[in-house]
Coordinates of C-alpha atoms in Angstrom, one line a residue:
Chain A
M1365 CA 53.9 103.9 45.0
I1366 CA 51.1 106.3 44.5
A1367 CA 47.7 104.6 44.9
D1368 CA 44.8 105.9 43.0
L1369 CA 41.7 105.6 45.2
T1370 CA 38.1 106.3 44.6
L1371 CA 35.6 107.2 47.3
A1372 CA 31.9 107.0 46.3
V1373 CA 29.5 108.6 48.8
E1374 CA 25.7 108.3 48.6
L1375 CA 22.8 109.2 50.9
K1376 CA 21.3 106.4 52.9
S1377 CA 17.8 107.8 52.4
A1378 CA 16.0 109.5 49.5
D1379 CA 18.1 112.2 48.0
P1380 CA 16.2 115.4 47.8
V1381 CA 18.6 116.9 45.3
A1382 CA 18.1 114.0 42.9
L1383 CA 14.4 114.1 43.4
T1384 CA 14.2 117.8 42.7
A1385 CA 16.5 117.4 39.6
A1386 CA 14.3 114.5 38.4
H1387 CA 11.2 116.6 38.9
A1388 CA 12.7 119.4 36.9
L1389 CA 13.8 117.1 34.1
T1390 CA 10.5 115.3 33.8
H1391 CA 8.0 118.1 34.5
R1392 CA 9.8 121.2 33.2
L1393 CA 12.2 120.0 30.5
G1394 CA 10.1 117.3 28.8
F1395 CA 11.9 114.1 29.7
G1396 CA 8.9 112.6 31.5
K1397 CA 8.6 109.7 29.1
V1398 CA 12.3 108.8 28.9
L1399 CA 13.8 109.2 32.4
A1400 CA 13.0 106.3 34.7
E1401 CA 15.4 107.0 37.6
L1402 CA 18.0 109.5 38.7
R1403 CA 20.5 109.0 41.4
R1404 CA 23.4 111.2 42.6
M1405 CA 26.6 110.5 44.5
D1406 CA 29.8 112.3 45.4
L1407 CA 32.9 110.9 43.9
W1408 CA 36.3 111.7 45.3
R1409 CA 39.6 110.7 43.8
L1410 CA 42.4 110.4 46.4
R1411 CA 46.0 109.8 45.2
V1412 CA 47.9 108.6 48.2
E1413 CA 51.6 107.7 48.5
A1414 CA 51.9 104.4 50.4
A1415 CA 53.8 101.2 50.5
G1416 CA 50.9 99.4 48.8
I1417 CA 47.2 99.5 48.1
P1418 CA 46.2 98.1 51.6
D1419 CA 48.2 100.8 53.3
A1420 CA 46.8 103.5 51.1
L1421 CA 43.2 102.3 51.8
A1422 CA 43.9 102.2 55.5
L1423 CA 45.3 105.7 55.5
A1424 CA 42.6 107.2 53.4
G1425 CA 40.0 105.4 55.5
S1426 CA 41.4 107.0 58.7
W1427 CA 41.1 110.4 57.0
I1428 CA 37.5 109.7 55.9
T1429 CA 36.2 108.6 59.2
G1430 CA 38.3 111.1 61.2
S1431 CA 37.5 114.2 59.3
N1432 CA 33.7 114.3 58.6
R1433 CA 34.8 116.1 55.5
F1434 CA 33.8 113.4 53.0
V1435 CA 31.2 111.4 54.8
N1436 CA 28.6 112.1 57.5
P1437 CA 27.9 108.7 59.0
N1438 CA 24.5 109.8 60.1
K1439 CA 23.3 110.1 56.5
H1440 CA 25.9 108.6 54.1
V1441 CA 27.1 105.3 53.0
Y1442 CA 30.4 105.0 51.1
E1443 CA 32.8 102.7 49.3
L1444 CA 36.5 103.2 49.1
S1445 CA 38.3 101.3 46.5
A1446 CA 41.5 101.3 44.5
R1447 CA 41.1 102.4 40.9
G1448 CA 42.4 100.6 37.8
G1449 CA 40.9 97.2 38.4
E1450 CA 40.2 94.9 35.5
G1451 CA 37.4 96.3 33.3
A1452 CA 36.9 99.5 35.2
G1453 CA 35.4 102.1 32.9
S1454 CA 34.6 99.7 30.2
A1455 CA 31.1 99.0 28.9
G1456 CA 29.1 96.4 30.9
R1457 CA 26.4 94.1 29.8
G1458 CA 23.4 95.8 31.2
S1459 CA 20.2 97.0 29.5
G1460 CA 22.1 99.6 27.6
R1461 CA 19.9 102.2 29.1
V1462 CA 22.0 103.5 31.9
A1463 CA 24.4 106.4 31.7
W1464 CA 26.5 108.2 34.3
V1465 CA 27.2 111.9 34.0
V1466 CA 30.2 113.0 36.0
A1467 CA 30.4 116.7 36.6
T1468 CA 33.6 118.3 37.9
S1469 CA 34.1 122.0 38.8
E1470 CA 36.7 124.4 37.4
P1471 CA 38.7 125.0 39.5
D1472 CA 38.2 122.1 41.9
L1473 CA 37.8 124.2 45.1
D1474 CA 36.3 121.3 47.0
G1475 CA 39.2 119.1 46.2
E1476 CA 41.7 121.7 47.1
A1477 CA 40.0 122.4 50.4
A1478 CA 39.8 118.7 51.3
A1479 CA 43.5 118.3 50.6
R1480 CA 44.3 121.3 52.8
L1481 CA 42.2 119.9 55.6
I1482 CA 43.8 116.5 55.4
R1483 CA 47.3 118.0 55.5
D1484 CA 46.4 120.5 58.3
R1485 CA 44.5 118.2 60.5
F1486 CA 46.3 114.8 59.9
G1487 CA 49.7 116.0 58.7
G1488 CA 48.7 113.9 55.7
R1489 CA 51.8 114.5 53.6
E1490 CA 51.0 111.2 51.9
L1491 CA 48.0 112.8 50.2
V1492 CA 49.2 113.8 46.7
E1493 CA 45.9 115.0 45.4
A1494 CA 42.2 115.1 46.2
R1495 CA 39.6 115.8 43.5
R1496 CA 35.8 115.9 43.7
A1497 CA 33.1 115.3 41.2
V1498 CA 29.3 114.7 41.3
A1499 CA 28.1 111.7 39.5
W1500 CA 24.5 111.4 38.3
M1501 CA 23.1 108.0 37.3
L1502 CA 20.4 108.2 34.6
R1503 CA 18.4 105.1 33.9
F1504 CA 16.2 105.4 30.9
A1505 CA 12.8 103.9 30.3
P1506 CA 12.6 100.5 28.4
A1507 CA 11.1 102.3 25.4
V1508 CA 14.2 104.3 24.9
N1509 CA 16.5 103.1 22.1
P1510 CA 19.9 102.3 23.7
A1511 CA 21.6 104.1 20.8
E1512 CA 19.9 107.3 22.0
V1513 CA 21.1 107.0 25.6
R1514 CA 24.2 109.1 25.2
R1515 CA 22.5 111.9 23.3
L1516 CA 19.7 112.0 25.9
A1517 CA 22.1 112.0 28.8
E1518 CA 24.0 114.9 27.2
S1519 CA 20.8 116.9 26.6
M1520 CA 19.8 116.4 30.3
A1521 CA 23.2 117.2 31.6
V1522 CA 24.5 120.3 29.9
A1523 CA 22.5 123.4 30.7
R1524 CA 22.1 125.3 27.4
S1525 CA 19.1 127.4 28.2
R1526 CA 16.2 127.5 30.7
T1527 CA 14.4 124.9 28.5
R1528 CA 17.5 122.7 27.6
G1529 CA 19.7 120.9 30.1
L1530 CA 20.1 121.1 33.9
L1531 CA 22.7 119.1 35.7
A1532 CA 25.8 121.1 34.9
N1533 CA 26.6 124.6 33.8
P1534 CA 29.2 124.2 31.0
H1535 CA 30.9 127.5 31.9
F1536 CA 32.4 126.0 35.1
Q1537 CA 31.2 122.4 35.3
P1538 CA 32.7 120.2 32.6
V1539 CA 30.9 116.9 32.2
A1540 CA 31.8 113.5 30.9
I1541 CA 29.3 110.8 30.1
V1542 CA 29.9 107.1 30.4
R1543 CA 27.4 104.6 29.2
E1544 CA 26.9 101.4 31.2
P1545 CA 30.0 101.4 33.4
R1546 CA 30.4 98.3 35.4
S1547 CA 30.3 100.2 38.6
P1548 CA 29.6 103.8 39.6
E1549 CA 33.2 104.2 40.6
A1550 CA 34.2 103.1 37.1
A1551 CA 32.6 106.3 35.8
I1552 CA 35.4 108.1 37.5
E1553 CA 37.8 106.7 35.0
I1554 CA 36.9 109.5 32.7
W1555 CA 39.1 111.7 34.9
G1556 CA 42.0 110.0 33.3
Chain B
M470 CA 4.3 160.6 46.2
T471 CA 1.8 158.1 45.0
P472 CA 3.5 155.0 43.6
R473 CA 2.7 154.6 40.0
F474 CA 4.6 151.6 38.9
P475 CA 3.7 148.1 40.2
I476 CA 6.8 145.9 40.7
A477 CA 6.5 142.2 41.3
V478 CA 8.9 140.8 43.9
L479 CA 9.0 137.2 43.0
Q480 CA 8.7 134.8 45.9
L481 CA 10.3 131.6 44.7
P482 CA 10.3 128.8 47.3
G483 CA 13.3 129.3 49.5
V484 CA 13.9 133.0 49.0
N485 CA 14.2 135.0 52.2
C486 CA 14.7 138.7 51.2
E487 CA 11.3 139.4 49.6
H488 CA 10.0 141.6 52.4
E489 CA 13.0 143.9 52.8
T490 CA 13.3 144.1 49.0
A491 CA 9.6 145.2 48.8
L492 CA 10.2 147.9 51.5
A493 CA 13.2 149.2 49.6
L494 CA 11.2 149.4 46.4
E495 CA 8.4 151.3 48.2
A496 CA 10.9 153.7 49.8
A497 CA 12.0 154.6 46.2
G498 CA 8.4 155.4 45.2
L499 CA 7.5 152.1 43.5
A500 CA 4.5 149.9 44.3
A501 CA 5.9 146.6 45.3
E502 CA 3.9 143.5 45.5
I503 CA 5.2 140.1 46.7
V504 CA 3.9 137.5 44.3
R505 CA 4.3 133.7 44.5
W506 CA 6.0 131.9 41.7
T507 CA 2.9 130.0 40.8
R508 CA 0.9 133.1 40.0
K509 CA 0.0 133.4 36.3
D510 CA -1.3 137.0 35.7
L511 CA 2.0 138.8 35.8
D512 CA 2.0 140.8 32.6
G513 CA 0.5 143.9 34.3
F514 CA 3.7 144.5 36.3
A515 CA 6.0 147.3 35.2
G516 CA 9.0 145.3 36.4
F517 CA 10.3 142.4 38.3
V518 CA 12.7 141.9 41.2
I519 CA 13.9 138.4 42.0
P520 CA 15.2 138.7 45.6
G521 CA 17.9 136.9 47.4
G522 CA 17.7 133.6 49.3
F523 CA 18.0 130.0 48.4
S524 CA 15.4 129.1 45.9
F525 CA 14.8 125.4 45.9
Q526 CA 17.5 125.1 48.6
D527 CA 20.1 125.7 45.9
R528 CA 19.5 122.1 44.8
V529 CA 21.5 121.0 41.8
R530 CA 23.1 124.4 41.5
A531 CA 22.2 127.9 42.8
G532 CA 19.3 129.2 40.7
A533 CA 19.2 126.3 38.3
V534 CA 15.9 124.8 39.3
A535 CA 14.1 128.1 39.7
A536 CA 15.3 129.1 36.3
R537 CA 13.3 126.2 34.8
E538 CA 10.0 127.2 36.4
P539 CA 7.3 128.5 34.1
V540 CA 7.2 131.9 35.9
L541 CA 10.5 132.7 34.2
T542 CA 8.6 132.9 30.9
A543 CA 6.8 135.9 32.2
V544 CA 10.0 137.4 33.4
A545 CA 11.6 136.8 30.0
R546 CA 8.7 138.5 28.4
A547 CA 9.2 141.5 30.6
A548 CA 12.9 141.5 29.7
E549 CA 12.1 141.4 26.1
D550 CA 9.6 144.3 26.5
G551 CA 12.3 146.4 28.0
R552 CA 10.8 146.4 31.5
P553 CA 13.3 146.4 34.3
V554 CA 14.2 143.0 35.8
L555 CA 16.6 143.0 38.7
G556 CA 17.9 139.8 40.3
I557 CA 19.7 140.2 43.6
C558 CA 22.1 137.5 44.8
N559 CA 20.1 134.3 44.4
G560 CA 17.9 136.3 42.0
A561 CA 21.0 137.0 40.0
Q562 CA 21.8 133.3 39.9
V563 CA 18.3 132.6 38.6
L564 CA 18.7 135.2 35.8
V565 CA 22.0 133.8 34.7
E566 CA 20.7 130.2 34.8
A567 CA 17.7 131.3 32.8
G568 CA 19.8 132.8 30.1
L569 CA 18.4 136.3 30.6
V570 CA 21.8 137.7 31.5
P571 CA 23.8 138.6 29.4
D572 CA 21.7 137.1 26.5
L573 CA 24.1 138.6 23.9
D574 CA 22.6 136.2 21.3
Q575 CA 19.1 137.2 22.4
E576 CA 18.0 133.6 22.2
G577 CA 18.1 132.8 25.9
Q578 CA 21.3 130.7 25.8
I579 CA 23.1 130.3 29.1
E580 CA 26.2 132.3 28.3
M581 CA 27.8 132.4 31.7
G582 CA 27.7 130.9 35.2
L583 CA 27.9 132.0 38.8
A584 CA 30.5 129.6 40.2
P585 CA 31.6 129.0 43.8
N586 CA 33.6 131.9 45.3
S587 CA 37.3 131.7 44.7
I588 CA 39.0 133.1 47.8
P589 CA 42.6 132.5 48.6
G590 CA 43.0 129.9 51.4
R591 CA 39.3 129.4 52.1
R592 CA 36.1 128.4 50.4
G593 CA 32.4 128.7 50.8
Y594 CA 30.1 131.5 51.9
Y595 CA 31.4 135.0 52.3
C596 CA 29.6 137.8 54.0
N597 CA 30.9 141.3 54.3
W598 CA 30.8 144.9 53.1
V599 CA 32.1 145.4 49.6
Y600 CA 32.3 148.5 47.5
M601 CA 31.0 148.8 43.9
T602 CA 30.8 151.6 41.3
P603 CA 28.6 151.9 38.3
T604 CA 30.3 151.5 34.9
A605 CA 29.6 154.0 32.1
R606 CA 27.1 151.5 30.7
G607 CA 25.7 150.9 34.1
L608 CA 24.9 154.6 34.5
Q609 CA 22.9 154.5 31.3
S610 CA 21.0 151.4 32.4
A611 CA 17.7 151.0 34.2
F612 CA 19.7 150.6 37.4
G613 CA 22.3 153.4 37.4
R614 CA 20.4 156.6 36.7
A615 CA 20.5 157.8 40.3
F616 CA 24.3 157.3 40.7
A617 CA 27.0 159.8 40.0
P618 CA 29.8 158.8 37.7
N619 CA 32.6 156.9 39.7
E620 CA 30.5 157.0 42.8
V621 CA 31.6 154.3 45.3
V622 CA 28.8 152.7 47.2
P623 CA 29.1 150.1 50.0
V624 CA 26.8 147.1 49.8
L625 CA 26.7 143.7 51.4
A626 CA 28.0 140.6 49.8
A627 CA 26.5 137.4 51.2
H628 CA 27.0 134.4 48.9
G629 CA 28.8 131.2 48.2
E630 CA 28.5 131.2 44.5
G631 CA 29.1 134.7 43.2
R632 CA 31.9 134.4 40.7
F633 CA 30.8 135.4 37.2
V634 CA 32.6 133.1 34.8
T635 CA 32.2 132.3 31.1
K636 CA 33.7 130.2 28.5
D637 CA 32.2 132.3 25.7
P638 CA 35.0 134.5 24.2
A639 CA 32.4 137.1 23.1
V640 CA 30.9 137.3 26.5
E641 CA 34.3 137.6 28.2
A642 CA 35.3 140.4 25.8
A643 CA 32.0 142.2 26.6
M644 CA 32.7 141.9 30.3
R645 CA 36.2 143.1 30.1
S646 CA 35.2 146.1 27.9
G647 CA 32.4 147.0 30.4
E648 CA 29.7 146.6 27.7
I649 CA 27.6 144.3 29.9
V650 CA 29.0 145.0 33.4
G651 CA 26.7 147.4 35.2
F652 CA 28.6 147.5 38.5
R653 CA 32.2 146.6 39.3
Y654 CA 33.8 145.8 42.7
V655 CA 36.3 148.5 43.6
R656 CA 38.4 149.4 46.6
A657 CA 36.8 151.8 49.1
D658 CA 38.8 154.7 47.5
G659 CA 37.4 153.8 44.1
G660 CA 40.6 152.1 42.9
P661 CA 40.6 148.8 41.0
A662 CA 39.8 145.9 43.2
R663 CA 42.7 143.7 42.2
G664 CA 41.7 140.6 44.1
F665 CA 40.3 139.6 47.5
P666 CA 38.8 141.1 49.6
W667 CA 37.8 144.0 47.4
N668 CA 36.7 141.5 44.8
P669 CA 35.0 139.1 47.2
N670 CA 34.6 136.0 44.9
G671 CA 37.1 136.1 42.1
S672 CA 34.6 137.4 39.6
L673 CA 35.7 137.9 36.1
A674 CA 36.4 141.6 35.3
D675 CA 35.6 142.4 39.0
A676 CA 31.9 142.2 38.0
A677 CA 29.4 142.8 40.8
G678 CA 26.5 143.0 38.4
V679 CA 26.1 141.9 34.8
M680 CA 23.4 143.2 32.5
N681 CA 21.9 142.3 29.2
A682 CA 23.0 144.4 26.3
R683 CA 19.9 146.6 26.5
G684 CA 20.6 147.4 30.1
N685 CA 17.1 146.6 31.4
V686 CA 18.0 143.3 33.1
L687 CA 20.6 143.2 35.9
A688 CA 22.1 140.2 37.8
L689 CA 23.5 141.8 40.9
M690 CA 25.3 139.7 43.5
P691 CA 25.5 142.2 46.4
H692 CA 22.4 143.2 48.3
P693 CA 21.3 146.9 47.8
E694 CA 18.2 146.3 49.9
R695 CA 20.4 145.8 52.9
A696 CA 21.8 149.3 52.5
A697 CA 18.7 151.1 51.5
W698 CA 18.6 153.3 54.6
L699 CA 21.6 155.0 56.3
R700 CA 20.9 153.1 59.5
Q701 CA 21.7 149.9 57.7
V702 CA 25.2 151.0 56.8
G703 CA 27.9 149.4 58.9
W704 CA 29.8 151.4 61.4
E705 CA 33.0 150.0 60.0
V706 CA 32.3 151.0 56.4
D707 CA 34.9 153.3 54.8
G708 CA 34.3 156.4 52.7
T709 CA 31.6 159.0 52.9
W710 CA 28.8 156.6 53.6
G711 CA 30.6 155.2 56.6
A712 CA 31.3 158.7 57.8
A713 CA 27.7 159.7 57.4
R714 CA 26.6 156.7 59.3
R715 CA 28.9 157.4 62.2
S716 CA 28.1 161.1 62.4
G717 CA 24.4 160.2 62.3
Q718 CA 24.5 158.1 65.4
G719 CA 21.7 159.2 67.7
D720 CA 20.0 161.2 65.0
R721 CA 16.9 159.2 64.1
A722 CA 16.0 161.5 61.2
A723 CA 19.4 161.2 59.6
L724 CA 19.6 157.5 60.0
S725 CA 16.1 157.1 58.5
G726 CA 17.4 158.8 55.3
P727 CA 18.4 156.9 52.2
G728 CA 21.4 154.6 52.1
P729 CA 23.6 153.8 49.2
G730 CA 21.5 150.8 48.0
H731 CA 18.5 153.1 47.7
R732 CA 20.0 154.4 44.4
I733 CA 19.4 151.1 42.6
F734 CA 15.7 151.2 43.4
T735 CA 15.4 154.9 42.7
S736 CA 17.1 154.3 39.3
I737 CA 14.4 151.8 38.4
R738 CA 11.7 154.4 39.1
L739 CA 13.6 157.0 37.1
Y740 CA 13.9 154.6 34.2
L741 CA 10.2 153.8 34.3
E742 CA 9.2 157.4 34.5
A743 CA 11.4 158.1 31.4
R744 CA 9.7 155.3 29.5
A745 CA 6.1 155.9 30.5
P746 CA 5.6 159.3 32.1
D747 CA 1.9 158.5 32.8
G748 CA 2.8 155.4 34.7
V749 CA 1.3 152.0 34.7
R750 CA -1.2 150.6 37.1
T751 CA -1.8 146.9 38.0
G752 CA -4.1 145.4 35.4
A753 CA -3.0 147.7 32.6
E754 CA -1.5 144.8 30.8
R755 CA 1.8 145.4 29.1
A756 CA 1.0 149.1 28.8
I757 CA 4.7 149.9 29.0
V758 CA 6.0 149.8 25.5
E759 CA 9.1 151.1 23.8
P760 CA 8.8 154.8 22.9
K761 CA 8.1 155.2 19.2
P762 CA 11.1 156.5 17.2

């Protein structure tokens, strides 16, 4: 079988990239009254040929800890999970004021390089595919109408001009926006 | 020669080429002044250069955060006035992210991106000599007047995100036709680049530098300030510049002469002299205006 795994990697400490992005969004682009919190994480999709999910998780775990390519244990925490669980990617029952923006890159050079490394260093012929995305979690202020969340997230995410949008340049970084996924990893479902 | 044209070298947090860029401008007869990004009174400058480096540590995306800083409003105003605006490497990324290049719609939309290098079998930062030549439009621009047609000049590439890309069909057509490409990567003999290493990043249309339609704003990925004197040219460089460098070994006077990158900065001076023969001094706010028809 081919197991579809998701690796979510986040900094243990304050994320300077997210802080800088939040500062630009709130102080330069006029989202000061609507953006309450911004987080960022790396998402990896690893498709692994294995006898079962436990084997796939163990194999991918050995690549992750053995390569330093995905995770630096000094500064990162991570979760590795199998995709496709019940309810993944569906709307949750939160405040309605959280959106995840998942930005990929065309072409996915990081994914290709990671796959090459796994095959070269570990002989990892079981790795079918590696893909990378950056996920931004946007939590909006209580005053924001939940019906506006998707539109606001889109206007923060897609860079249209120096006064509109920031997180992804649409000429090489396509984005997908998920409102209230049950877990950050679930946002990755938009990869299809 | 007394420098007549004050040029602002914009010191955004994280840039690291401002001093060598200022020296290269001064060597071309321009009055360079390094100005911090928080400075407000910038309208008296005859032009701007945004130098290379890593503004805001390339956080979010190279050039993206710097492009949202208020100082870019002054740069945009200069671009609109027809004053020369040159972005080198990270400066090029800032201009693209600010929508000042190519700005075909003239409304400041971001019409392209500088994506990570696409190099067969590897990824990331690439640093080496490359060769570029001005296009026909580049020769007419504010940055090509000191070049000869089809002249091949060696310059240094040093970037991880230098691949000009666009999803806008009109911009792509303008790049392929050469309408907005000021400089193209070529082989050392002037032939088409046709891939790595001559095109060091996979840039669309072999573009090394993309301009606005008017030709007074240039986003240039290679570093001309690192080849502004002959002594800076690499021993291993091909062509006439490499030969001149090797034959000049031991000759201080020869090695202190201009290098290939000098032409970019001289071109800016020639452009300014053509626009305002009496020059502009610091404080003469926005004295450079378009010539009356």
